[in-house]
mmCIF file of C-alpha atoms in Angstrom:
data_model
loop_
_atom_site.group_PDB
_atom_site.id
_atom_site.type_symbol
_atom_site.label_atom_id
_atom_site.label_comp_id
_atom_site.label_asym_id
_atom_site.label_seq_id
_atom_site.Cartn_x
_atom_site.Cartn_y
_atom_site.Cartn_z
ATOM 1 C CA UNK A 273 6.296 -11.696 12.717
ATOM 2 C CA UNK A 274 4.841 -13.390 15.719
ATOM 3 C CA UNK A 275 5.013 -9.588 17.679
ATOM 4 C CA UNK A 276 2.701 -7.997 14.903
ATOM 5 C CA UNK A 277 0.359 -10.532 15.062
ATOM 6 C CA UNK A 278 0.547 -10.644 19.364
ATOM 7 C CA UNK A 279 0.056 -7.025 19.283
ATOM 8 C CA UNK A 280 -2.927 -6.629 16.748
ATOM 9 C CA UNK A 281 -4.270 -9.712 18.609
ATOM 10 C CA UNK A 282 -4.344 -7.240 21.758
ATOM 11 C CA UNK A 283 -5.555 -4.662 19.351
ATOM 12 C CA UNK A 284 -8.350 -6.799 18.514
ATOM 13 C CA UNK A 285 -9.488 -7.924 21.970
ATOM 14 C CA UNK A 286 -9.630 -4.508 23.399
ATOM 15 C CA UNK A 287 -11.679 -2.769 20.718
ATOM 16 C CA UNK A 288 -13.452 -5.344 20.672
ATOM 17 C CA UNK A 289 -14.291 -4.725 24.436
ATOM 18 C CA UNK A 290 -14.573 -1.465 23.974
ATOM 19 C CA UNK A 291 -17.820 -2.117 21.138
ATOM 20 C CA UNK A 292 -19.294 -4.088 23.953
ATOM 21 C CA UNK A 293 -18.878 -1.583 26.817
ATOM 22 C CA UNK A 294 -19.957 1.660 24.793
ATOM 23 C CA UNK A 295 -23.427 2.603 25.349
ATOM 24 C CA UNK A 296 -23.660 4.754 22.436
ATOM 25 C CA UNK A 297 -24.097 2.641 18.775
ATOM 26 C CA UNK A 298 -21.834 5.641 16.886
ATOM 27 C CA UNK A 299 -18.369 5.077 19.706
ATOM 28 C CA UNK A 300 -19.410 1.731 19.510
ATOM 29 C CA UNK A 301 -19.183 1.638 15.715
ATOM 30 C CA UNK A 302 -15.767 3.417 15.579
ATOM 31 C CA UNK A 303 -14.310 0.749 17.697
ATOM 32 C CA UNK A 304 -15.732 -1.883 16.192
ATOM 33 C CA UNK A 305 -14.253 -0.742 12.919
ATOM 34 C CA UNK A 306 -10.691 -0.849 14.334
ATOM 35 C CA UNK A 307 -11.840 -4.323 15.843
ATOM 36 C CA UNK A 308 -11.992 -4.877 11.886
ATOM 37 C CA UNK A 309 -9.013 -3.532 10.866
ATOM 38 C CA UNK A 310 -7.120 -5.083 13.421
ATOM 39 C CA UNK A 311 -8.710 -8.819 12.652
ATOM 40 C CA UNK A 312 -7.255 -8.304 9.012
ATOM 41 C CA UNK A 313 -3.838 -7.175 10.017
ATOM 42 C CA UNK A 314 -4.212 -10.550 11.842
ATOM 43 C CA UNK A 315 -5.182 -12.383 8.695
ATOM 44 C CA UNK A 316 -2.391 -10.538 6.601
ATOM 45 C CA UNK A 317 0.285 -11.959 9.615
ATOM 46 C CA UNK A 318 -0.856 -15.391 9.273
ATOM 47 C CA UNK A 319 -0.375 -15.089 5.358
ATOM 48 C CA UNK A 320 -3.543 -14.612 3.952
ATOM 49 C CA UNK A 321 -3.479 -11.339 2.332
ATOM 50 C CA UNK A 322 -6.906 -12.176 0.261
ATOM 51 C CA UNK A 323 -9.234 -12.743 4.021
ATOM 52 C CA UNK A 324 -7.364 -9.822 4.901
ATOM 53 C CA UNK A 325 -8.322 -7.867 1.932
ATOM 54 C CA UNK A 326 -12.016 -9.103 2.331
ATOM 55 C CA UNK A 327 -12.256 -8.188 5.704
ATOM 56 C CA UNK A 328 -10.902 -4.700 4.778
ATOM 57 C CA UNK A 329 -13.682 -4.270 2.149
ATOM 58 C CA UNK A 330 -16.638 -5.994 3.208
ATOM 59 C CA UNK A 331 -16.673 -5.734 6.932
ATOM 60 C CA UNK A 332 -14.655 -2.332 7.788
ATOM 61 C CA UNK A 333 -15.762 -0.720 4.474
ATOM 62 C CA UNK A 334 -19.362 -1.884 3.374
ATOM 63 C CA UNK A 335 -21.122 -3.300 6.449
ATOM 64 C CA UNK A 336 -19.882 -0.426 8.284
ATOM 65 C CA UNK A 337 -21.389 2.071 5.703
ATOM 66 C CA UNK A 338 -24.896 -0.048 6.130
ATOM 67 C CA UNK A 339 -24.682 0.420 9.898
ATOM 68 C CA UNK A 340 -24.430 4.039 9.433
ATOM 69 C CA UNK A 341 -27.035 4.149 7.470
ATOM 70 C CA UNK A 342 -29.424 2.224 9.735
ATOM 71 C CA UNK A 343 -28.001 4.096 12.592
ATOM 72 C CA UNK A 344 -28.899 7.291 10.676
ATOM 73 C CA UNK A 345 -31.944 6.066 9.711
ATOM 74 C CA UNK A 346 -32.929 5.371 13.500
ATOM 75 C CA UNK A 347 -32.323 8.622 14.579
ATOM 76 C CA UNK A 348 -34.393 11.156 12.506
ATOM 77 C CA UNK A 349 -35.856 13.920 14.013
ATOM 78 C CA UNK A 350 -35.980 17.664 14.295
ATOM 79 C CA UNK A 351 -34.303 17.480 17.930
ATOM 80 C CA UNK A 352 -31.296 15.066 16.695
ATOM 81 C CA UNK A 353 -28.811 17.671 15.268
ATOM 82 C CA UNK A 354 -27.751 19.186 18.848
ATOM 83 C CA UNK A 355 -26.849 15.171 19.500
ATOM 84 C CA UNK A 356 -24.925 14.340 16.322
ATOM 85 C CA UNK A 357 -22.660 16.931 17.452
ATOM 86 C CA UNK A 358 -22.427 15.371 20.562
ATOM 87 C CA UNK A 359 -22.008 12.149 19.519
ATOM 88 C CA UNK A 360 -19.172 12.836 16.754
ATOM 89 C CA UNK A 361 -16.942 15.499 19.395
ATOM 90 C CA UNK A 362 -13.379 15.026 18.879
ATOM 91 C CA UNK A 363 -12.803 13.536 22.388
ATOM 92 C CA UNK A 364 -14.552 10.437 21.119
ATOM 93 C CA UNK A 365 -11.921 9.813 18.323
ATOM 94 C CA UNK A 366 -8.805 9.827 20.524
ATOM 95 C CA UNK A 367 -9.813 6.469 21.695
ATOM 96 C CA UNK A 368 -10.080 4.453 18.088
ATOM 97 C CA UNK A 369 -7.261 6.690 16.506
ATOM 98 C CA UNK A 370 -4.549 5.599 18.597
ATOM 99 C CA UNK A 371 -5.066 2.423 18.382
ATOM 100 C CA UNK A 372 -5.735 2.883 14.552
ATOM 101 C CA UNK A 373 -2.533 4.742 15.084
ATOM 102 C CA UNK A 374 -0.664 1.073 16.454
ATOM 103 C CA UNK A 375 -1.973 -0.664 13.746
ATOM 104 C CA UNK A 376 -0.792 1.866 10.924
ATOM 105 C CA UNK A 377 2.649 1.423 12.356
ATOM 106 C CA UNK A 378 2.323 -2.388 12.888
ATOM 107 C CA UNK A 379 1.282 -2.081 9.119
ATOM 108 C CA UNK A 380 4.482 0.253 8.042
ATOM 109 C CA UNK A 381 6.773 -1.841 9.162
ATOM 110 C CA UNK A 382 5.451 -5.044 7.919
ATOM 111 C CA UNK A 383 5.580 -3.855 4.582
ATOM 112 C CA UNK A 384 9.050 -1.951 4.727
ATOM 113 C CA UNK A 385 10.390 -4.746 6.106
ATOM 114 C CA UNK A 386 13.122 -5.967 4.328
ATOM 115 C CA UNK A 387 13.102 -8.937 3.077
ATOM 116 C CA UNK A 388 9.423 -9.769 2.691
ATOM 117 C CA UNK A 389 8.621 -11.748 6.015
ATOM 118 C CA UNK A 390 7.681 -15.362 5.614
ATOM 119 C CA UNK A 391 4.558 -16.197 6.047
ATOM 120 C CA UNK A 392 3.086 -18.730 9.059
ATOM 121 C CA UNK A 393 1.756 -20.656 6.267
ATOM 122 C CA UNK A 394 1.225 -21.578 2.922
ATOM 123 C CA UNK A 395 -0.342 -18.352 1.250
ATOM 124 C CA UNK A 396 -4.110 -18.784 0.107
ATOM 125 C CA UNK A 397 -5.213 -17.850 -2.629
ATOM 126 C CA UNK A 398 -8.319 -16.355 -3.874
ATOM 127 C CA UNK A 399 -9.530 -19.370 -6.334
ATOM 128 C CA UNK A 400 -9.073 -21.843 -2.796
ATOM 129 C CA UNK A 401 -11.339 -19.167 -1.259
ATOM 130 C CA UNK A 402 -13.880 -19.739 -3.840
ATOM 131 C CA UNK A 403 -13.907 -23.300 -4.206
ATOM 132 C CA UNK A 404 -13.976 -23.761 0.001
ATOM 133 C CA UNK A 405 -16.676 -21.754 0.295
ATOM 134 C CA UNK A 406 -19.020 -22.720 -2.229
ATOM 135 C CA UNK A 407 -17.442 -26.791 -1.040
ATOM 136 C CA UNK A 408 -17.488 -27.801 2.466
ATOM 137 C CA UNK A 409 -18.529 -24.515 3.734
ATOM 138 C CA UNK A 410 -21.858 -23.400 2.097
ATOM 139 C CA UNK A 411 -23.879 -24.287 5.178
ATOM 140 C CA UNK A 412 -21.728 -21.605 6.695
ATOM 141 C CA UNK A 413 -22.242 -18.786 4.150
ATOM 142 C CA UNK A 414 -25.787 -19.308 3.718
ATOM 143 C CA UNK A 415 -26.391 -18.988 7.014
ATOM 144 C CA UNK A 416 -24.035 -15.761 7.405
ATOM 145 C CA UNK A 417 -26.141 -14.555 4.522
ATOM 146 C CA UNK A 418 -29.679 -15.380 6.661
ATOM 147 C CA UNK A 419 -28.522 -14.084 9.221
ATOM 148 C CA UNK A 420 -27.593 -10.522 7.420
ATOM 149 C CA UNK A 421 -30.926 -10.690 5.555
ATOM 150 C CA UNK A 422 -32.663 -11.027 9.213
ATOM 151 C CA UNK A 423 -30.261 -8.186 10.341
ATOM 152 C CA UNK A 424 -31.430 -5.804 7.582
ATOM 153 C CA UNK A 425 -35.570 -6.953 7.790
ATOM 154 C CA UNK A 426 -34.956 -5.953 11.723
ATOM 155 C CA UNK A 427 -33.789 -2.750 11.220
ATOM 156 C CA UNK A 428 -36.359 -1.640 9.085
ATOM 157 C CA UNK A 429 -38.622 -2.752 11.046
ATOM 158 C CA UNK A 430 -37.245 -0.822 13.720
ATOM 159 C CA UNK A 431 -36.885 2.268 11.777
ATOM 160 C CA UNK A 432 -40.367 2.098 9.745
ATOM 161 C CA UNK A 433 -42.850 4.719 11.320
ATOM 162 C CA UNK A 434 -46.412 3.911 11.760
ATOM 163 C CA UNK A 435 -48.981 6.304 9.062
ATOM 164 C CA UNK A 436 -50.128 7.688 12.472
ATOM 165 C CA UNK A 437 -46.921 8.541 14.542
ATOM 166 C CA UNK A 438 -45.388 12.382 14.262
ATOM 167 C CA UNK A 439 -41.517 12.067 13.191
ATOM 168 C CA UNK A 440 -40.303 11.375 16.967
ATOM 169 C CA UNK A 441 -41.775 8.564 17.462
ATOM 170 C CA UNK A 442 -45.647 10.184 19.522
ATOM 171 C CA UNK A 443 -48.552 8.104 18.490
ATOM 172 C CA UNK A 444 -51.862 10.922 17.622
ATOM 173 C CA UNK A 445 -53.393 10.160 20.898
ATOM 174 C CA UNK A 446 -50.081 10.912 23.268
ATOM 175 C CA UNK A 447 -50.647 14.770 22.725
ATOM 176 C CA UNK A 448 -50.145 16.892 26.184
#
């Protein structure tokens, strides 16, 4: 038990490198999804199979589809077709599939393990969950929430065009 968890650990710190070091947002995003994936294995090793399941959905499923979106969203334009293929070439996904690929096996063979490996610790459930965050950690969530709100607000902001700017981003008075 203590190798899966070692080796999505590793998992973990080197996509999680990798999001740093990328310069573009849409490599950056593919590792940071397997960053994501490779946290919950983590959680699912320690023995809590609901975090893991939360950071399954919430993080690698519907945060990741909003930074799509606003990723998307940033890059309209008539010109930005030619770089979309560029950006989503198959050389890009070796990188994030293999070690998607680790953690699918790391996954396997925790589940057809046999028996059912003990847990680190006691197992949590989702009702704890509840009561712990809206308890002694509500400071916390609110401010995760803030801090998403300000996270969305910015990227409109970002992506919001001005009445007088053409699509790419030229004010009226920048002709040539």
């Amino acid at each position: 038990m203590s190798e899966l968890f070692y080796i999505a650990s590793a998992i973990a710190v080197v996509s999680t490198a990798m999001v740093v070091t990328r310069l573009n947002a849409v490599h950056a995003l593919l590792y940071l999804i397997v960053s994501l994936l490779s946290v919950a294995l983590v959680f699912l090793s320690l023995g809590a199979p609901f975090a893991a399941a939360l950071e399954v959905i919430i993080y690698a499923g519907a945060i990741m589809v909003l930074f799509v979106f606003v990723i998307m969203m940033l890059a309209m334009g008539p010109n930005n077709s030619s770089q979309e293929r560029g950006v989503l070439a198959p050389r890009v996904w070796i990188g994030p599939g293999f070690l998607a690929s680790i953690l699918v096996i790391e996954l396997l063979f925790l589940f057809l393990r046999s028996p059912a490996p003990a847990a680190a610790g006691l197992p949590v459930e989702p009702k704890q969950v509840g009561i712990s965050l809206f308890g002694p950690y509500m400071i916390g969530v609110e401010l995760a929430s803030l801090l998403l709100l300000s996270g969305i607000v910015g990227a409109y902001h970002l992506g919001r065009r001005d009445r007088g700017s053409k699509p790419n981003g030229r004010d009226r008075g920048e002709r040539r």
